[in-house]
Short mmCIF file of C-alpha atoms in Angstrom, two decimals:
data_model
loop_
_atom_site.label_atom_id
_atom_site.label_comp_id
_atom_site.label_asym_id
_atom_site.label_seq_id
_atom_site.Cartn_x
_atom_site.Cartn_y
_atom_site.Cartn_z
CA MET A 1 44.89 -7.12 -32.15
CA GLY A 2 45.14 -8.35 -28.61
CA PHE A 3 44.93 -6.33 -25.46
CA GLU A 4 47.06 -5.31 -22.54
CA LEU A 5 45.82 -6.44 -19.12
CA LEU A 6 45.92 -3.85 -16.36
CA ARG A 7 45.80 -5.18 -12.83
CA PRO A 8 45.67 -2.22 -10.43
CA ALA A 9 46.00 -3.08 -6.75
CA THR A 10 44.15 -0.07 -5.33
CA VAL A 11 40.81 1.57 -6.08
CA PRO A 12 42.34 5.05 -6.79
CA GLN A 13 44.71 3.45 -9.31
CA ALA A 14 41.82 1.63 -10.96
CA VAL A 15 39.75 4.81 -11.21
CA ALA A 16 42.74 6.74 -12.59
CA LEU A 17 43.31 4.10 -15.28
CA ALA A 18 39.61 3.97 -16.18
CA SER A 19 39.38 7.78 -16.32
CA ALA A 20 42.49 8.18 -18.47
CA ALA A 21 41.25 5.83 -21.20
CA ALA A 22 39.65 7.15 -24.36
CA PRO A 23 36.07 6.00 -25.00
CA GLY A 24 36.03 2.42 -26.32
CA GLU A 25 39.71 1.91 -25.59
CA LEU A 26 39.28 0.18 -22.25
CA ALA A 27 37.02 -2.63 -21.05
CA VAL A 28 36.55 -3.69 -17.43
CA LEU A 29 37.04 -7.37 -16.59
CA ALA A 30 35.18 -8.78 -13.58
CA GLY A 31 34.54 -12.47 -14.29
CA GLY A 32 35.00 -12.17 -18.03
CA THR A 33 32.27 -14.67 -18.91
CA ASP A 34 30.71 -12.17 -21.34
CA LEU A 35 33.60 -9.85 -22.14
CA LEU A 36 35.99 -12.54 -23.37
CA LEU A 37 33.28 -14.04 -25.59
CA ASP A 38 32.61 -10.61 -27.08
CA VAL A 39 36.33 -10.24 -27.78
CA ASP A 40 36.40 -13.66 -29.46
CA ARG A 41 33.41 -12.75 -31.62
CA GLY A 42 34.94 -9.43 -32.61
CA LEU A 43 32.07 -7.47 -31.04
CA VAL A 44 34.52 -5.41 -29.01
CA ALA A 45 38.24 -4.84 -29.49
CA PRO A 46 39.55 -3.05 -26.39
CA ARG A 47 43.23 -2.11 -26.43
CA ARG A 48 43.37 -2.35 -22.65
CA VAL A 49 41.43 -4.50 -20.21
CA LEU A 50 41.20 -3.44 -16.59
CA SER A 51 41.04 -6.44 -14.29
CA LEU A 52 39.30 -6.09 -10.93
CA ALA A 53 41.19 -9.17 -9.65
CA ARG A 54 43.51 -7.35 -7.25
CA LEU A 55 41.02 -4.85 -5.88
CA PRO A 56 39.48 -5.41 -2.43
CA TRP A 57 36.13 -6.22 -4.02
CA HIS A 58 36.24 -10.02 -3.64
CA SER A 59 34.02 -10.49 -0.63
CA HIS A 60 30.51 -10.20 0.66
CA ARG A 61 29.31 -9.20 4.09
CA TRP A 62 26.07 -9.34 6.03
CA ALA A 63 25.25 -6.15 7.91
CA LYS A 64 22.37 -3.87 8.84
CA GLY A 65 19.83 -6.55 7.99
CA GLY A 66 21.10 -6.91 4.45
CA LEU A 67 23.92 -8.05 2.22
CA THR A 68 26.68 -6.14 0.45
CA VAL A 69 28.51 -7.91 -2.36
CA GLY A 70 31.83 -6.72 -3.78
CA SER A 71 31.64 -6.38 -7.54
CA ALA A 72 34.36 -8.97 -8.20
CA GLU A 73 33.01 -11.57 -5.76
CA PRO A 74 32.26 -14.76 -7.72
CA LEU A 75 28.65 -15.92 -7.57
CA ARG A 76 29.88 -19.30 -6.37
CA ASN A 77 31.15 -17.79 -3.11
CA LEU A 78 27.68 -16.42 -2.39
CA GLU A 79 26.05 -19.70 -3.29
CA LEU A 80 28.34 -21.64 -0.92
CA ASP A 81 27.47 -19.31 2.00
CA PRO A 82 24.75 -21.28 3.86
CA ARG A 83 23.17 -18.01 5.04
CA LEU A 84 22.21 -17.01 1.50
CA ALA A 85 19.48 -19.60 0.97
CA ARG A 86 18.01 -18.81 4.41
CA ARG A 87 18.14 -15.02 4.29
CA LEU A 88 17.76 -14.19 0.57
CA PRO A 89 16.29 -17.36 -0.94
CA GLY A 90 15.34 -15.72 -4.24
CA LEU A 91 18.91 -14.54 -4.79
CA HIS A 92 20.08 -18.10 -4.11
CA ASP A 93 17.55 -19.35 -6.70
CA ALA A 94 18.75 -16.78 -9.23
CA ILE A 95 22.45 -17.49 -8.74
CA ARG A 96 21.86 -21.20 -9.25
CA ALA A 97 20.07 -20.37 -12.49
CA VAL A 98 23.27 -18.84 -13.92
CA GLY A 99 25.36 -21.11 -16.17
CA SER A 100 27.28 -23.96 -14.56
CA VAL A 101 29.26 -24.22 -11.33
CA ALA A 102 32.52 -23.48 -13.14
CA LEU A 103 30.95 -20.45 -14.81
CA ARG A 104 29.71 -19.22 -11.44
CA GLU A 105 33.25 -19.50 -10.08
CA ARG A 106 33.97 -16.49 -12.29
CA ALA A 107 30.70 -14.66 -12.99
CA THR A 108 29.84 -11.77 -10.67
CA LEU A 109 26.86 -9.67 -9.59
CA GLY A 110 28.80 -6.53 -10.52
CA GLY A 111 29.41 -7.83 -14.02
CA ASN A 112 25.71 -8.59 -14.43
CA VAL A 113 24.78 -5.08 -13.31
CA VAL A 114 27.19 -3.44 -15.76
CA ARG A 115 26.24 -5.81 -18.55
CA ALA A 116 22.53 -4.98 -18.01
CA ALA A 117 21.38 -7.90 -20.17
CA PRO A 118 17.58 -8.08 -20.61
CA ALA A 119 17.62 -11.85 -19.98
CA SER A 120 19.86 -11.72 -16.89
CA ASP A 121 18.65 -14.05 -14.15
CA LEU A 122 20.18 -11.86 -11.46
CA LEU A 123 18.75 -8.45 -12.27
CA PRO A 124 15.06 -9.25 -11.60
CA ILE A 125 15.71 -10.39 -8.03
CA LEU A 126 18.05 -7.45 -7.40
CA LEU A 127 15.37 -5.05 -8.70
CA ALA A 128 12.70 -6.70 -6.58
CA TYR A 129 14.94 -6.24 -3.54
CA ASP A 130 15.49 -2.54 -4.41
CA ALA A 131 19.24 -3.16 -4.66
CA VAL A 132 21.58 -0.19 -4.40
CA VAL A 133 24.80 0.02 -6.39
CA ASP A 134 27.91 1.65 -4.97
CA VAL A 135 29.93 3.39 -7.69
CA VAL A 136 33.42 4.93 -7.51
CA GLY A 137 34.76 7.36 -10.04
CA PRO A 138 36.84 10.47 -10.62
CA GLU A 139 34.25 12.54 -8.71
CA GLY A 140 34.29 10.21 -5.69
CA ARG A 141 31.78 7.67 -4.43
CA ARG A 142 28.04 7.59 -4.97
CA SER A 143 25.17 5.21 -4.35
CA VAL A 144 22.53 4.75 -7.00
CA ALA A 145 19.38 2.64 -7.09
CA LEU A 146 19.82 -0.27 -9.49
CA ASP A 147 16.55 0.71 -11.18
CA ALA A 148 18.02 4.14 -12.04
CA LEU A 149 21.32 2.64 -13.17
CA LEU A 150 19.41 0.44 -15.64
CA ALA A 151 17.46 3.35 -17.12
CA ARG A 152 18.72 2.64 -20.63
CA SER A 153 18.72 -0.78 -22.25
CA ARG A 154 22.08 -2.58 -22.15
CA GLU A 155 23.84 0.63 -21.18
CA PRO A 156 24.19 1.30 -17.45
CA ALA A 157 24.12 4.96 -16.43
CA LEU A 158 27.78 5.13 -15.41
CA GLY A 159 29.96 8.17 -16.03
CA HIS A 160 33.36 8.07 -17.73
CA GLY A 161 35.87 6.37 -15.44
CA GLU A 162 33.24 5.09 -13.03
CA LEU A 163 33.43 1.53 -11.70
CA VAL A 164 30.87 -0.52 -9.81
CA ALA A 165 32.38 -1.28 -6.40
CA SER A 166 29.56 -3.23 -4.77
CA VAL A 167 25.89 -4.12 -4.87
CA ALA A 168 23.82 -3.91 -1.68
CA ILE A 169 20.53 -5.59 -0.81
CA PRO A 170 19.06 -3.59 2.08
CA THR A 171 16.77 -6.28 3.54
CA THR A 172 16.43 -9.99 4.20
CA ALA A 173 12.76 -10.33 3.21
CA ASP A 174 11.58 -13.69 1.87
CA SER A 175 11.71 -14.17 -1.89
CA VAL A 176 11.52 -16.55 -4.83
CA TYR A 177 13.02 -16.45 -8.32
CA ARG A 178 11.54 -18.71 -11.00
CA TRP A 179 12.57 -19.06 -14.63
CA GLN A 180 11.56 -20.92 -17.75
CA ARG A 181 13.98 -22.38 -20.31
CA VAL A 182 14.20 -25.11 -22.92
CA ARG A 183 17.17 -26.86 -21.26
CA PRO A 184 17.94 -25.99 -17.65
CA ALA A 185 21.74 -26.21 -17.58
CA ASN A 186 22.83 -24.43 -20.72
CA ASP A 187 20.13 -22.07 -21.91
CA VAL A 188 19.25 -18.48 -21.28
CA SER A 189 15.91 -17.92 -19.55
CA GLN A 190 12.92 -17.14 -21.76
CA VAL A 191 11.15 -15.52 -18.81
CA GLY A 192 12.29 -14.94 -15.22
CA VAL A 193 10.08 -13.71 -12.37
CA ALA A 194 11.35 -12.48 -9.00
CA VAL A 195 8.95 -11.96 -6.11
CA VAL A 196 9.90 -10.47 -2.74
CA ARG A 197 7.45 -10.70 0.15
CA SER A 198 7.86 -8.25 3.03
CA THR A 199 6.25 -8.38 6.44
CA GLU A 200 5.26 -4.71 6.11
CA ARG A 201 3.90 -2.52 3.30
CA PRO A 202 4.45 -2.76 0.44
CA TYR A 203 4.05 -6.51 0.95
CA TRP A 204 4.90 -7.55 -2.59
CA ARG A 205 7.61 -6.50 -5.01
CA VAL A 206 7.75 -8.17 -8.41
CA ALA A 207 10.33 -7.91 -11.21
CA LEU A 208 10.62 -9.51 -14.60
CA GLY A 209 13.39 -10.61 -16.96
CA GLY A 210 13.20 -11.81 -20.54
CA VAL A 211 11.73 -8.61 -21.95
CA PRO A 212 13.56 -6.94 -24.85
CA SER A 213 14.66 -3.69 -23.22
CA ARG A 214 15.76 -4.35 -19.67
CA PRO A 215 14.56 -6.25 -16.58
CA LEU A 216 11.64 -4.34 -15.06
CA ARG A 217 9.65 -3.89 -11.87
CA LEU A 218 5.98 -4.77 -12.41
CA HIS A 219 4.34 -2.07 -10.30
CA ASP A 220 0.85 -2.74 -11.65
CA VAL A 221 1.14 -6.39 -10.57
CA GLU A 222 2.36 -5.30 -7.13
CA ARG A 223 -0.74 -3.09 -6.79
CA GLU A 224 -3.03 -6.00 -7.65
CA LEU A 225 -1.40 -8.24 -5.04
CA ALA A 226 -1.49 -5.45 -2.44
CA ARG A 227 -2.48 -7.37 0.68
CA ALA A 228 -0.21 -9.54 2.82
CA ARG A 229 -2.32 -12.59 1.95
CA PRO A 230 -4.06 -11.97 -1.34
CA THR A 231 -7.09 -14.13 -2.13
CA ARG A 232 -7.11 -16.62 -4.98
CA GLU A 233 -9.09 -14.10 -7.05
CA GLU A 234 -6.65 -11.29 -6.34
CA LEU A 235 -3.73 -13.51 -7.28
CA GLY A 236 -5.57 -14.51 -10.45
CA ARG A 237 -6.05 -10.86 -11.39
CA ALA A 238 -2.39 -10.08 -10.65
CA ALA A 239 -1.32 -12.98 -12.89
CA ALA A 240 -3.62 -11.74 -15.65
CA VAL A 241 -2.15 -8.25 -15.38
CA ALA A 242 1.39 -9.70 -15.56
CA GLY A 243 0.47 -11.67 -18.66
CA ALA A 244 -1.22 -8.73 -20.33
CA SER A 245 1.02 -5.82 -19.49
CA ALA A 246 4.59 -7.15 -19.66
CA PRO A 247 6.30 -5.74 -22.78
CA PHE A 248 7.22 -9.10 -24.29
CA VAL A 249 8.17 -9.68 -27.92
CA SER A 250 8.83 -12.84 -29.94
CA ASP A 251 12.48 -13.70 -30.51
CA LYS A 252 14.71 -16.74 -31.06
CA ARG A 253 14.11 -18.00 -27.50
CA ALA A 254 10.31 -17.87 -27.29
CA SER A 255 7.19 -16.35 -28.78
CA GLU A 256 5.34 -13.45 -27.23
CA PRO A 257 2.11 -15.41 -26.51
CA TYR A 258 4.14 -18.20 -24.87
CA ARG A 259 5.93 -15.71 -22.65
CA ARG A 260 2.60 -14.15 -21.62
CA ARG A 261 1.26 -17.51 -20.50
CA VAL A 262 4.49 -18.44 -18.74
CA VAL A 263 4.83 -15.21 -16.78
CA ALA A 264 1.31 -15.64 -15.36
CA LEU A 265 2.14 -19.17 -14.24
CA LEU A 266 5.53 -18.26 -12.77
CA LEU A 267 4.00 -15.39 -10.84
CA THR A 268 1.17 -17.55 -9.47
CA ARG A 269 3.52 -20.32 -8.37
CA SER A 270 5.98 -17.88 -6.81
CA VAL A 271 3.32 -16.14 -4.73
CA GLU A 272 1.77 -19.47 -3.69
CA GLN A 273 5.20 -20.75 -2.67
CA LEU A 274 5.88 -17.67 -0.56
CA LEU A 275 2.43 -17.80 1.07
CA ALA A 276 2.88 -21.48 1.86
CA ARG A 277 6.13 -20.97 3.71
CA ALA A 278 5.26 -17.67 5.38
CA THR A 279 4.17 -17.59 8.98
CA PRO A 280 0.43 -16.75 8.96
CA LYS A 281 -0.16 -13.08 9.65
CA ALA A 282 -3.22 -10.88 9.89
CA GLY A 283 -4.24 -8.89 6.82
CA MET B 1 52.94 -2.01 -18.33
CA ALA B 2 56.23 -3.80 -17.78
CA ARG B 3 56.31 -6.09 -14.79
CA ALA B 4 58.03 -9.11 -13.43
CA ARG B 5 56.02 -12.20 -14.15
CA ARG B 6 55.64 -14.75 -11.44
CA GLY B 7 54.36 -17.58 -13.53
CA LEU B 8 52.01 -20.32 -12.44
CA GLU B 9 52.33 -23.53 -10.53
CA VAL B 10 50.90 -26.27 -12.71
CA ASN B 11 50.49 -29.73 -11.18
CA GLY B 12 53.14 -28.80 -8.62
CA HIS B 13 55.68 -27.52 -11.15
CA ARG B 14 56.55 -23.88 -11.72
CA ARG B 15 55.81 -22.63 -15.22
CA SER B 16 56.90 -19.26 -16.51
CA LEU B 17 54.48 -16.86 -18.15
CA ASP B 18 57.30 -15.05 -19.98
CA GLY B 19 56.27 -14.42 -23.53
CA VAL B 20 52.61 -15.28 -22.87
CA PRO B 21 50.43 -12.47 -24.27
CA ASP B 22 48.03 -10.80 -21.85
CA ASP B 23 45.00 -11.92 -23.84
CA GLU B 24 45.96 -15.61 -24.02
CA ARG B 25 43.50 -18.06 -22.46
CA LEU B 26 44.70 -20.57 -19.90
CA LEU B 27 43.37 -23.32 -22.18
CA ASP B 28 45.73 -22.25 -24.98
CA THR B 29 48.69 -21.78 -22.67
CA LEU B 30 48.21 -25.25 -21.19
CA ARG B 31 47.71 -27.03 -24.50
CA GLY B 32 49.71 -24.97 -26.98
CA ARG B 33 52.72 -23.87 -24.96
CA TRP B 34 53.09 -26.51 -22.32
CA ARG B 35 51.71 -29.46 -24.30
CA LEU B 36 49.35 -30.41 -21.49
CA THR B 37 46.80 -31.61 -24.01
CA GLY B 38 44.71 -33.59 -21.52
CA THR B 39 42.62 -30.45 -21.05
CA LYS B 40 40.15 -30.37 -23.95
CA GLU B 41 38.68 -27.55 -25.95
CA GLY B 42 34.94 -27.94 -26.48
CA CYS B 43 32.64 -25.01 -27.16
CA ARG B 44 35.17 -22.33 -26.14
CA SER B 45 32.35 -20.25 -24.78
CA GLY B 46 31.79 -21.51 -21.24
CA GLY B 47 28.91 -23.84 -22.08
CA CYS B 48 30.28 -27.39 -22.12
CA GLY B 49 32.77 -27.84 -19.27
CA ALA B 50 35.33 -29.77 -21.38
CA CYS B 51 38.13 -27.33 -20.54
CA THR B 52 37.58 -27.41 -16.76
CA VAL B 53 40.73 -27.28 -14.63
CA LEU B 54 41.24 -26.44 -10.96
CA VAL B 55 42.60 -23.02 -10.03
CA GLU B 56 43.44 -22.93 -6.33
CA GLY B 57 41.35 -26.08 -5.98
CA ARG B 58 38.23 -24.64 -7.60
CA PRO B 59 36.70 -25.74 -10.91
CA THR B 60 37.50 -23.13 -13.55
CA LEU B 61 36.71 -22.87 -17.25
CA SER B 62 40.16 -22.47 -18.82
CA CYS B 63 38.61 -21.14 -22.06
CA LEU B 64 37.25 -18.09 -20.23
CA THR B 65 40.28 -17.49 -18.01
CA LEU B 66 43.27 -15.35 -18.96
CA SER B 67 46.57 -16.97 -18.02
CA SER B 68 47.89 -13.59 -16.93
CA GLU B 69 44.93 -13.08 -14.61
CA VAL B 70 45.61 -16.22 -12.61
CA GLU B 71 49.34 -15.52 -12.44
CA GLY B 72 50.71 -16.83 -9.14
CA SER B 73 47.95 -19.42 -8.71
CA ALA B 74 48.16 -23.19 -8.41
CA VAL B 75 46.55 -24.96 -11.37
CA THR B 76 45.65 -28.66 -11.49
CA THR B 77 44.95 -30.36 -14.81
CA ILE B 78 44.04 -33.95 -15.58
CA GLU B 79 47.77 -34.73 -15.93
CA GLY B 80 48.22 -33.89 -12.24
CA ILE B 81 45.14 -35.58 -10.89
CA ALA B 82 47.02 -38.63 -9.53
CA SER B 83 48.90 -36.50 -7.02
CA ASP B 84 45.65 -35.29 -5.48
CA ALA B 85 43.93 -37.53 -2.89
CA VAL B 86 40.40 -36.70 -4.07
CA GLY B 87 41.61 -36.89 -7.67
CA ARG B 88 42.77 -40.49 -7.19
CA VAL B 89 39.39 -41.47 -5.75
CA VAL B 90 37.51 -39.87 -8.64
CA ARG B 91 39.81 -41.44 -11.25
CA THR B 92 39.32 -44.88 -9.71
CA ALA B 93 35.55 -44.38 -9.66
CA PHE B 94 35.53 -43.44 -13.37
CA GLU B 95 37.62 -46.51 -14.18
CA ARG B 96 35.49 -48.93 -12.16
CA GLU B 97 32.20 -47.60 -13.51
CA GLY B 98 33.48 -47.36 -17.07
CA ALA B 99 32.27 -43.79 -17.02
CA LEU B 100 33.55 -42.83 -20.44
CA GLN B 101 33.12 -43.74 -24.06
CA CYS B 102 35.11 -41.52 -26.43
CA GLY B 103 36.73 -39.82 -23.42
CA TYR B 104 36.72 -36.27 -24.73
CA CYS B 105 34.57 -34.91 -21.90
CA THR B 106 36.27 -37.04 -19.23
CA PRO B 107 39.04 -34.67 -18.08
CA GLY B 108 36.48 -31.89 -17.62
CA PHE B 109 34.11 -34.18 -15.71
CA VAL B 110 36.89 -35.48 -13.47
CA LEU B 111 38.17 -32.01 -12.61
CA ALA B 112 34.64 -30.66 -12.09
CA LEU B 113 33.81 -33.54 -9.75
CA VAL B 114 37.07 -33.21 -7.82
CA GLY B 115 36.40 -29.49 -7.40
CA LEU B 116 32.82 -30.08 -6.27
CA LEU B 117 33.79 -32.73 -3.74
CA LYS B 118 36.44 -30.38 -2.35
CA GLU B 119 34.00 -27.47 -2.12
CA ARG B 120 30.98 -29.31 -0.78
CA GLY B 121 32.57 -32.29 0.96
CA ALA B 122 31.53 -35.94 0.75
CA ARG B 123 28.24 -35.21 2.53
CA VAL B 124 26.86 -33.37 -0.48
CA ALA B 125 23.35 -34.56 -1.43
CA SER B 126 23.08 -36.75 -4.53
CA GLU B 127 20.78 -34.31 -6.29
CA THR B 128 23.13 -31.39 -5.62
CA LEU B 129 26.05 -33.43 -6.93
CA VAL B 130 24.22 -34.32 -10.13
CA GLU B 131 22.78 -30.84 -10.64
CA GLU B 132 26.18 -29.24 -10.18
CA LEU B 133 27.76 -31.60 -12.72
CA SER B 134 25.13 -30.61 -15.26
CA GLY B 135 27.39 -27.91 -16.73
CA ASN B 136 29.57 -30.66 -18.23
CA LEU B 137 28.30 -32.15 -21.46
CA CYS B 138 28.90 -35.67 -22.76
CA ARG B 139 27.91 -36.16 -26.42
CA CYS B 140 28.19 -39.95 -26.21
CA THR B 141 25.32 -39.56 -23.69
CA GLY B 142 27.05 -41.70 -21.11
CA TYR B 143 25.52 -39.81 -18.23
CA VAL B 144 24.26 -42.81 -16.28
CA SER B 145 27.73 -44.26 -15.76
CA ILE B 146 29.17 -40.82 -15.02
CA ARG B 147 26.49 -40.37 -12.41
CA ARG B 148 27.35 -43.77 -10.91
CA ALA B 149 31.02 -42.79 -10.79
CA ALA B 150 30.16 -39.52 -9.04
CA GLU B 151 28.12 -41.38 -6.43
CA ALA B 152 30.87 -43.98 -5.99
CA ALA B 153 33.50 -41.29 -5.48
CA ARG B 154 31.32 -39.55 -2.93
CA GLU B 155 30.74 -42.83 -1.06
CA ALA B 156 34.44 -43.65 -1.08
CA LEU B 157 35.26 -40.27 0.47
CA GLY B 158 32.43 -40.32 3.02
#
């Protein structure tokens, strides 16, 4: 038992090591907050662990009206950047929903993307922002929409030897992320709702976590909201659609009927919150 | 992969990582090899904060950190807290407020608070301070006095 830790200092070295490994032999370590627990529980037994610690992926930068986050950048560094809450408030909400401060000193956006957990607090807001993932691998670099990368449950669509280099959010539209849990500090969310409000069409983008397969965009809810300032009735219909159509199931965290009621409430409150702080606009 | 090991600096003293397996957690290296047993093991899954230490001044869960991954870093544990200016203030605040009962969670709380006050400064809002300490659990439920100690430390530094 036990594993060897590989700490490549350059991206080509990292890709070469990842490509050379046999399937199941190698695991990638970003923050390790899930991987090391899986090792402890015997769920995985990699012979080699590839650490991203020395790669130049420990930063985030604001550019072209959006944000690009290196895959090994700890969530805490984003949270401590005062621009985050102003420019991407829903991402700030979501990051603060993850674990504790000390956990967020290690956990990463990249790790959440690769982990693709259905209850992730970060994936709904990234989906609602149409986040794009930058991937490096033996064939070179490619960009892929997060939604496409998450096509299969818990199994990101990455090729052999491919590594997530960064995650980009191509806008700074206003947003909210709201979640429901039994105990705030130490639980996993039963339901999470991310809402992004743009100043141009489409005005609303909505994504959901806490469903059994993978976090999802709720396109039918977005269609119901439609207008820049939906009426109370339109919002009510959108909330009803969210409650009715989301593919919830009952599990150890919450029952299906409970989740249906909660998602309608979270959606309503999120949209009301965004409307209340938005500058009034026509339409 | 053979390589020269640089070791760690723990509470200002160099410690070698020779013979430490790659998959060993910082918590086990600190307690088992170096007998720095002030750092406590709680849930061992990142949920209770008992094992919190500072790595390069930042609060870190030593149960979820590989010793070999933080090679070359400066680590502060509860044993070294008296040589840190913020650490002395926090320790005094915990003493004055009697912010402990059985004491098992105390090292984690102290290190978490020191790290927070370093990251956010003494002007951090009370509610932020309390919310960001919420990842540390106390099973004696002594949270009121811990909260008073956190406020007192913040005031003393402000």
